[in-house]
Tab-separated table of C-alpha atoms and ligand atoms in Angstrom:
chain	number	residue	atom	x	y	z
A	224	MET	CA	-81.112	19.894	150.631
A	225	ARG	CA	-79.857	17.959	153.648
A	226	ALA	CA	-80.966	14.332	153.964
A	227	ILE	CA	-81.583	13.432	157.593
A	228	THR	CA	-82.262	9.888	158.753
A	229	ALA	CA	-83.967	9.117	162.053
A	230	ALA	CA	-85.230	5.885	163.604
A	231	ALA	CA	-87.713	4.889	166.300
A	232	HIS	CA	-89.141	1.773	167.906
A	233	PRO	CA	-92.831	0.953	168.257
A	234	ASN	CA	-94.144	0.924	171.819
A	235	LEU	CA	-96.435	-1.303	173.843
A	236	ALA	CA	-98.806	0.197	176.404
A	237	LEU	CA	-98.908	-1.251	179.933
A	238	VAL	CA	-101.649	1.265	180.775
A	239	LYS	CA	-103.674	1.857	177.634
A	240	TYR	CA	-104.797	4.933	175.761
A	241	TRP	CA	-108.446	4.213	174.947
A	242	GLY	CA	-110.730	7.113	174.109
A	243	GLN	CA	-109.986	10.588	172.781
A	244	ARG	CA	-110.744	13.961	174.323
A	245	ASP	CA	-109.952	15.706	171.011
A	246	ALA	CA	-109.862	13.728	167.769
A	247	THR	CA	-108.071	16.430	165.739
A	248	LEU	CA	-105.221	16.959	168.201
A	249	ASN	CA	-105.189	13.310	169.365
A	250	LEU	CA	-105.644	14.311	172.995
A	251	PRO	CA	-106.335	11.178	175.055
A	252	VAL	CA	-108.976	10.892	177.760
A	253	ASN	CA	-106.515	9.253	180.167
A	254	PRO	CA	-102.724	9.133	180.676
A	255	SER	CA	-100.946	5.957	179.556
A	256	ILE	CA	-97.650	4.162	180.247
A	257	SER	CA	-95.683	2.186	177.668
A	258	VAL	CA	-92.381	0.518	176.925
A	259	ASN	CA	-90.488	0.903	173.668
A	260	LEU	CA	-90.001	-2.379	171.799
A	261	SER	CA	-86.436	-2.967	170.610
A	262	GLY	CA	-87.574	-5.807	168.327
A	263	GLY	CA	-88.860	-3.439	165.626
A	264	THR	CA	-87.481	-0.261	164.065
A	265	THR	CA	-88.780	2.248	161.549
A	266	THR	CA	-86.012	4.151	159.751
A	267	THR	CA	-86.988	7.287	157.854
A	268	THR	CA	-84.991	9.672	155.661
A	269	VAL	CA	-86.361	13.133	154.882
A	270	THR	CA	-84.942	15.575	152.329
A	271	PHE	CA	-86.590	18.931	151.660
A	272	ASP	CA	-86.079	19.581	147.952
A	273	ALA	CA	-86.962	22.893	146.255
A	274	THR	CA	-87.332	21.144	142.883
A	275	LEU	CA	-90.258	18.976	144.083
A	276	LYS	CA	-93.813	20.096	143.235
A	277	SER	CA	-95.360	17.814	145.870
A	278	ASP	CA	-94.162	15.548	148.679
A	279	ARG	CA	-92.835	12.181	147.505
A	280	VAL	CA	-93.318	9.273	149.930
A	281	ALA	CA	-91.946	5.717	149.670
A	282	LEU	CA	-92.776	3.062	152.264
A	283	ASN	CA	-90.677	-0.096	152.312
A	284	GLY	CA	-89.343	0.728	148.845
A	285	ALA	CA	-92.712	1.275	147.108
A	286	PRO	CA	-94.660	4.512	146.519
A	287	ALA	CA	-97.096	5.068	149.400
A	288	ASP	CA	-100.839	4.800	148.721
A	289	THR	CA	-102.982	7.956	148.638
A	290	ARG	CA	-104.123	7.660	152.260
A	291	ALA	CA	-100.622	7.171	153.668
A	292	CYS	CA	-99.309	10.004	151.457
A	293	ALA	CA	-102.010	12.363	152.753
A	294	ARG	CA	-101.145	11.526	156.385
A	295	VAL	CA	-97.421	12.118	155.788
A	296	THR	CA	-98.089	15.388	153.926
A	297	ALA	CA	-100.360	16.619	156.743
A	298	HIS	CA	-97.534	15.889	159.183
A	299	LEU	CA	-94.916	17.583	156.986
A	300	ASP	CA	-97.268	20.603	156.827
A	301	ARG	CA	-97.023	20.828	160.646
A	302	VAL	CA	-93.227	20.772	160.381
A	303	ARG	CA	-93.239	23.351	157.553
A	304	ALA	CA	-95.473	25.633	159.635
A	305	LEU	CA	-93.049	25.376	162.590
A	306	ALA	CA	-90.019	26.051	160.355
A	307	GLY	CA	-91.664	28.752	158.244
A	308	ILE	CA	-90.892	27.010	154.949
A	309	ALA	CA	-92.997	25.797	152.024
A	310	THR	CA	-90.506	23.368	150.444
A	311	ARG	CA	-91.787	19.894	149.552
A	312	ALA	CA	-89.986	16.793	150.784
A	313	ASP	CA	-88.816	13.377	149.725
A	314	VAL	CA	-89.599	10.788	152.449
A	315	ARG	CA	-88.301	7.216	152.452
A	316	SER	CA	-89.352	4.995	155.308
A	317	ARG	CA	-88.685	1.335	156.096
A	318	ASN	CA	-89.875	-1.025	158.808
A	319	ASP	CA	-87.691	-3.976	159.750
A	320	PHE	CA	-90.766	-5.808	161.083
A	321	PRO	CA	-93.698	-7.093	159.022
A	322	ALA	CA	-96.972	-5.129	158.909
A	323	SER	CA	-98.667	-8.283	160.198
A	324	ALA	CA	-96.368	-8.512	163.258
A	325	GLY	CA	-99.145	-7.433	165.595
A	326	VAL	CA	-97.106	-4.381	166.518
A	327	ALA	CA	-98.556	-1.027	165.434
A	328	SER	CA	-96.088	0.663	163.086
A	329	SER	CA	-97.805	4.074	163.148
A	330	ALA	CA	-96.112	4.955	166.472
A	331	SER	CA	-92.561	4.277	165.261
A	332	ALA	CA	-93.404	5.772	161.836
A	333	PHE	CA	-94.582	9.146	163.140
A	334	ALA	CA	-91.866	9.313	165.799
A	335	ALA	CA	-89.108	8.735	163.218
A	336	LEU	CA	-90.774	11.088	160.714
A	337	SER	CA	-91.103	13.864	163.320
A	338	LEU	CA	-87.428	13.692	164.273
A	339	ALA	CA	-86.085	13.370	160.706
A	340	ALA	CA	-88.358	16.062	159.232
A	341	THR	CA	-87.738	18.664	161.957
A	342	ARG	CA	-83.959	18.217	161.710
A	343	ALA	CA	-84.080	18.296	157.902
A	344	ALA	CA	-86.081	21.550	158.148
A	345	GLY	CA	-83.354	23.062	160.339
A	346	LEU	CA	-85.304	22.783	163.620
A	347	ASP	CA	-83.909	21.385	166.871
A	348	LEU	CA	-86.973	20.627	169.007
A	349	ASP	CA	-86.591	19.477	172.588
A	350	MET	CA	-88.034	16.143	173.688
A	351	ARG	CA	-91.357	17.594	174.817
A	352	ALA	CA	-91.980	19.597	171.628
A	353	LEU	CA	-91.041	16.609	169.505
A	354	SER	CA	-93.391	14.348	171.447
A	355	ILE	CA	-96.232	16.862	170.989
A	356	LEU	CA	-95.548	16.956	167.262
A	357	ALA	CA	-95.429	13.139	166.941
A	358	ARG	CA	-98.746	12.870	168.867
A	359	LYS	CA	-100.497	14.865	166.156
A	360	GLY	CA	-99.393	12.325	163.526
A	361	SER	CA	-100.589	9.341	165.565
A	362	GLY	CA	-101.510	9.514	169.265
A	363	SER	CA	-99.303	6.741	170.612
A	364	ALA	CA	-96.332	7.977	168.492
A	365	CYS	CA	-95.610	10.552	171.222
A	366	ARG	CA	-94.556	7.626	173.459
A	367	SER	CA	-91.901	6.418	170.972
A	368	ILE	CA	-89.916	9.653	171.315
A	369	PRO	CA	-88.543	9.313	174.908
A	370	ASP	CA	-86.333	6.488	176.164
A	371	GLY	CA	-87.419	3.209	177.762
A	372	PHE	CA	-90.517	3.177	179.965
A	373	VAL	CA	-92.615	6.210	179.153
A	374	GLU	CA	-95.659	8.043	180.484
A	375	TRP	CA	-97.934	10.077	178.215
A	376	ILE	CA	-99.330	12.952	180.271
A	377	ALA	CA	-102.857	13.324	178.937
A	378	GLY	CA	-103.121	17.110	179.329
A	379	ASP	CA	-106.184	19.037	178.288
A	380	ASN	CA	-104.639	21.110	175.518
A	381	ASP	CA	-102.046	20.751	172.778
A	382	ALA	CA	-99.066	21.999	174.784
A	383	GLY	CA	-99.918	19.914	177.849
A	384	SER	CA	-100.204	16.498	176.167
A	385	TYR	CA	-96.794	14.836	175.730
A	386	ALA	CA	-94.751	11.835	176.819
A	387	ARG	CA	-91.719	11.669	179.081
A	388	SER	CA	-89.428	8.892	180.217
A	389	LEU	CA	-90.195	7.350	183.621
A	390	VAL	CA	-87.134	5.096	183.726
A	391	PRO	CA	-84.538	4.394	181.009
A	392	CYS	CA	-84.536	1.250	178.892
A	393	GLY	CA	-81.669	-0.316	180.845
A	394	TYR	CA	-83.502	0.059	184.153
A	395	TRP	CA	-85.242	-3.295	183.997
A	396	ASP	CA	-84.218	-6.307	181.938
A	397	LEU	CA	-87.631	-7.426	180.716
A	398	ARG	CA	-88.515	-9.334	177.575
A	399	ILE	CA	-91.617	-8.768	175.503
A	400	ILE	CA	-92.609	-11.515	173.066
A	401	SER	CA	-95.221	-10.336	170.566
A	402	VAL	CA	-97.148	-13.273	169.126
A	403	THR	CA	-99.252	-12.839	166.016
A	404	PHE	CA	-101.481	-15.395	164.310
A	405	GLY	CA	-101.403	-15.400	160.502
A	406	ASP	CA	-102.645	-12.396	158.589
A	407	HIS	CA	-105.910	-11.348	160.230
A	408	ALA	CA	-107.136	-8.061	158.752
A	409	LYS	CA	-108.568	-5.799	161.487
A	410	GLU	CA	-112.306	-5.272	161.066
A	411	VAL	CA	-112.547	-2.249	163.352
A	412	SER	CA	-109.656	0.231	163.480
A	413	SER	CA	-108.299	1.545	166.781
A	414	LEU	CA	-109.571	4.985	165.716
A	415	GLU	CA	-113.128	3.620	165.540
A	416	GLY	CA	-112.509	1.917	168.883
A	417	HIS	CA	-111.445	5.217	170.487
A	418	HIS	CA	-114.587	6.910	169.159
A	419	ALA	CA	-116.878	4.091	170.286
A	420	ALA	CA	-115.412	3.701	173.808
A	421	PRO	CA	-117.671	6.245	175.591
A	422	SER	CA	-120.734	4.303	174.388
A	423	SER	CA	-119.819	1.403	176.689
A	424	PRO	CA	-121.808	1.469	179.934
A	425	PHE	CA	-118.568	0.457	181.678
A	426	TYR	CA	-116.358	3.256	180.332
A	427	ALA	CA	-116.901	5.512	183.371
A	428	ALA	CA	-115.897	2.612	185.648
A	429	ARG	CA	-112.704	2.081	183.647
A	430	LEU	CA	-111.806	5.765	183.908
A	431	ALA	CA	-112.558	5.815	187.639
A	432	GLN	CA	-109.924	3.090	188.036
A	433	THR	CA	-107.244	4.601	185.812
A	434	ASN	CA	-105.431	6.745	188.390
A	435	GLU	CA	-104.973	3.771	190.673
A	436	THR	CA	-103.759	1.631	187.756
A	437	LEU	CA	-101.247	4.321	186.736
A	438	ASP	CA	-99.980	4.654	190.319
A	439	THR	CA	-99.569	0.899	190.653
A	440	VAL	CA	-97.660	0.579	187.383
A	441	ARG	CA	-95.364	3.507	188.261
A	442	ARG	CA	-94.707	1.920	191.678
A	443	ALA	CA	-94.096	-1.533	190.180
A	444	LEU	CA	-91.646	-0.068	187.660
A	445	LEU	CA	-89.642	1.838	190.253
A	446	ALA	CA	-89.519	-1.179	192.606
A	447	ARG	CA	-88.999	-3.661	189.735
A	448	ASP	CA	-91.900	-5.650	191.196
A	449	PHE	CA	-92.626	-8.009	188.310
A	450	PRO	CA	-95.766	-9.822	189.560
A	451	LEU	CA	-97.323	-6.460	190.419
A	452	LEU	CA	-96.432	-4.971	187.034
A	453	GLY	CA	-97.534	-8.063	185.126
A	454	MET	CA	-100.874	-8.599	186.836
A	455	THR	CA	-101.762	-4.905	186.689
A	456	ALA	CA	-100.886	-4.669	182.974
A	457	GLU	CA	-102.852	-7.858	182.248
A	458	ARG	CA	-105.994	-6.664	184.053
A	459	GLU	CA	-105.656	-3.270	182.387
A	460	ALA	CA	-105.634	-4.874	178.922
A	461	LEU	CA	-108.717	-6.911	179.833
A	462	SER	CA	-110.420	-3.700	180.938
A	463	LEU	CA	-109.804	-2.166	177.489
A	464	HIS	CA	-111.274	-5.246	175.817
A	465	ALA	CA	-114.276	-5.255	178.161
A	466	ILE	CA	-114.940	-1.702	176.949
A	467	ALA	CA	-114.411	-2.665	173.302
A	468	MET	CA	-116.739	-5.666	173.548
A	469	THR	CA	-119.501	-3.500	175.038
A	470	SER	CA	-119.032	-0.477	172.726
A	471	ARG	CA	-121.419	0.487	169.957
A	472	VAL	CA	-119.707	1.098	166.636
A	473	GLN	CA	-121.317	3.779	164.508
A	474	ASP	CA	-122.461	2.683	161.039
A	475	ARG	CA	-122.166	-1.050	161.864
A	476	PRO	CA	-125.542	-2.007	163.321
A	477	TRP	CA	-124.751	-5.716	162.885
A	478	LEU	CA	-121.958	-5.523	165.496
A	479	SER	CA	-123.053	-5.985	169.118
A	480	GLY	CA	-119.534	-4.997	170.209
A	481	ILE	CA	-115.916	-5.005	169.039
A	482	TYR	CA	-114.122	-8.336	169.280
A	483	TYR	CA	-110.450	-7.782	168.567
A	484	TRP	CA	-109.749	-11.317	169.821
A	485	LYS	CA	-109.545	-14.409	167.645
A	486	SER	CA	-109.929	-17.933	168.988
A	487	GLU	CA	-106.103	-18.209	168.975
A	488	THR	CA	-105.919	-15.147	171.263
A	489	LEU	CA	-108.106	-16.795	173.889
A	490	ARG	CA	-106.287	-20.118	173.653
A	491	LEU	CA	-102.946	-18.435	174.319
A	492	ILE	CA	-104.435	-16.412	177.210
A	493	HIS	CA	-105.578	-19.663	178.875
A	494	THR	CA	-102.176	-21.255	178.278
A	495	ILE	CA	-100.354	-18.285	179.838
A	496	GLN	CA	-102.532	-18.490	182.939
A	497	THR	CA	-101.785	-22.230	183.207
A	498	TRP	CA	-98.040	-21.567	182.886
A	499	ARG	CA	-98.318	-19.064	185.711
A	500	GLN	CA	-100.115	-21.596	187.888
A	501	GLU	CA	-97.208	-23.963	187.201
A	502	GLY	CA	-94.685	-21.336	188.345
A	503	LEU	CA	-93.564	-19.580	185.141
A	504	ALA	CA	-93.738	-15.816	185.732
A	505	VAL	CA	-95.282	-14.597	182.480
A	506	TYR	CA	-98.072	-12.071	181.913
A	507	PHE	CA	-99.752	-10.731	178.785
A	508	THR	CA	-101.157	-7.560	177.371
A	509	LEU	CA	-103.283	-7.003	174.248
A	510	ASP	CA	-103.761	-4.015	171.966
A	511	ALA	CA	-106.617	-3.394	169.543
A	512	GLY	CA	-105.975	-6.618	167.640
A	513	PRO	CA	-105.698	-10.386	168.102
A	514	SER	CA	-101.959	-10.474	168.919
A	515	VAL	CA	-100.796	-11.388	172.405
A	516	HIS	CA	-97.762	-9.644	173.924
A	517	LEU	CA	-96.107	-11.820	176.584
A	518	ILE	CA	-93.932	-10.176	179.227
A	519	CYS	CA	-91.316	-11.912	181.367
A	520	GLU	CA	-88.059	-11.125	183.126
A	521	ALA	CA	-84.847	-11.867	181.183
A	522	LYS	CA	-84.004	-14.773	183.523
A	523	ASP	CA	-87.172	-16.599	182.403
A	524	GLN	CA	-86.805	-15.948	178.658
A	525	ALA	CA	-85.351	-19.359	177.773
A	526	ASP	CA	-88.037	-21.248	179.737
A	527	LEU	CA	-90.770	-19.136	178.169
A	528	GLU	CA	-89.414	-19.598	174.653
A	529	SER	CA	-89.265	-23.369	175.010
A	530	ALA	CA	-92.836	-23.493	176.334
A	531	LEU	CA	-94.083	-21.015	173.728
A	532	ALA	CA	-92.757	-22.648	170.547
A	533	PRO	CA	-94.909	-25.821	170.745
A	534	ALA	CA	-97.879	-23.815	172.078
A	535	ILE	CA	-98.073	-21.404	169.139
A	536	ALA	CA	-97.069	-23.768	166.308
A	537	PRO	CA	-100.604	-25.274	166.031
A	538	LEU	CA	-102.050	-21.733	166.185
A	539	ASN	CA	-99.947	-20.650	163.180
A	540	GLY	CA	-98.308	-18.122	165.520
A	541	SER	CA	-95.046	-16.288	165.027
A	542	ALA	CA	-93.103	-14.262	167.561
A	543	ILE	CA	-90.963	-11.135	167.726
A	544	ILE	CA	-88.793	-10.711	170.815
A	545	SER	CA	-88.040	-7.261	172.263
A	546	GLU	CA	-86.227	-5.703	175.162
A	547	PRO	CA	-87.123	-2.253	176.503
A	548	GLY	CA	-85.916	0.088	173.746
A	549	ARG	CA	-84.399	3.553	173.463
A	550	GLY	CA	-86.239	6.654	172.312
A	551	ALA	CA	-86.145	8.027	168.758
A	552	TRP	CA	-82.642	8.723	167.480
A	553	ILE	CA	-80.742	10.278	164.599
A	554	VAL	CA	-79.055	7.689	162.404
A	555	ASP	CA	-77.002	10.110	160.316
A	556	LYS	CA	-73.747	10.271	162.320
A	557	ARG	CA	-72.775	13.711	160.988
A	558	ALA	CA	-75.973	15.222	162.374
A	559	CYS	CA	-75.174	14.253	165.959
A	560	ALA	CA	-71.435	13.753	165.983
A	561	SER	CA	-71.123	15.266	169.441
A	562	THR	CA	-73.755	12.999	170.988
A	563	PRO	CA	-72.603	9.755	172.650
A	564	ALA	CA	-73.699	6.722	170.655
A	565	ASP	CA	-75.684	5.187	173.505
A	566	THR	CA	-77.961	8.147	174.177
A	567	SER	CA	-80.738	9.606	172.150
A	568	CYS	CA	-79.763	12.519	169.986
A	569	ILE	CA	-82.605	14.687	171.274
A	570	ARG	CA	-82.306	17.298	173.957
B	759	PMV	O1	-102.384	5.325	168.600
B	759	PMV	P1	-103.644	4.592	168.251
B	759	PMV	O2	-104.752	5.505	167.829
B	759	PMV	O3	-103.426	3.449	167.288
B	759	PMV	O4	-104.234	3.930	169.598
B	759	PMV	C1	-103.529	2.931	170.307
B	759	PMV	C2	-104.483	2.138	171.107
B	759	PMV	C3	-103.906	0.944	171.842
B	759	PMV	O5	-102.802	0.403	171.150
B	759	PMV	C4	-104.978	-0.124	171.934
B	759	PMV	C5	-103.510	1.310	173.259
B	759	PMV	C6	-102.231	2.085	173.417
B	759	PMV	O6	-102.163	2.840	174.400
B	759	PMV	O7	-101.298	1.929	172.615
């Protein structure tokens, strides 16, 4: 009965995962590139306990609901199958960022759970195997395992679909400011969005463009070319939303398309473009929700923050600031005593 604690950051895609090749294995249609967000952390402790009759799951100090419990148990079953054990587990997980922060917590949650549960089960998976495991819990979770700026290789089977680090978190001193507007419940989940994507008449055009977008983002990262990175990421996010807005959602005949945007989203998009015209180098990206993620270089953070505060106050907006973050790590010092503190504790 060894309690192991692991932690992971959420991640933000610069080239988006939108559409699934295999819904059971969470295989994506296209590769994606993301950056880990240091501004949020999920910390998860797993203890396999022979006295438990079923898995026990607590999220942010309260027992998890049935749906969350079932997802965690399904993931623990994958770990048990790998380790050849049947023992049930106690899982305690906490996020230090609010659920309404506009940052998806499922990526950090399944990354931290994968690392903590495999170590608690006596396994020592390498980075690739751990990323594959995390992907099966939640697709984008595979990108929260490696360090810094990360590419998810789409692959066409289970073993070939995993994420790896392109450049480490210290490579480029960027800032990501995630702005959320009040507590908007999402009407259409990202899972429904993935399923609906191929129904858009423009989906094939998006996919035809993806290789070029990936190449450009890789090149911009290596060269630290901020305008190239920013404009490419911004157009890429708009491409996802063009697909969403022209997708047909099953079982919702009253929806002509999926609008993840709120009026506040569009107002901030216009403001960002005006700031750019005035000389402030800031770009945005959007996930499957109304939040806007602003990206700037560290040297422009103060200017951006002073422009942003009065712009989002009337929109009831709040902001979380991140730097590029590390990959998933073990928190329990005894479990990785030989690993330097500033590197991930995964091979
Ligand atoms: O991991 P999921 O199923 O929540 O999908 C994530 C989808 C986007 O956030 C919109 C894009 C991405 O690549 O993270």
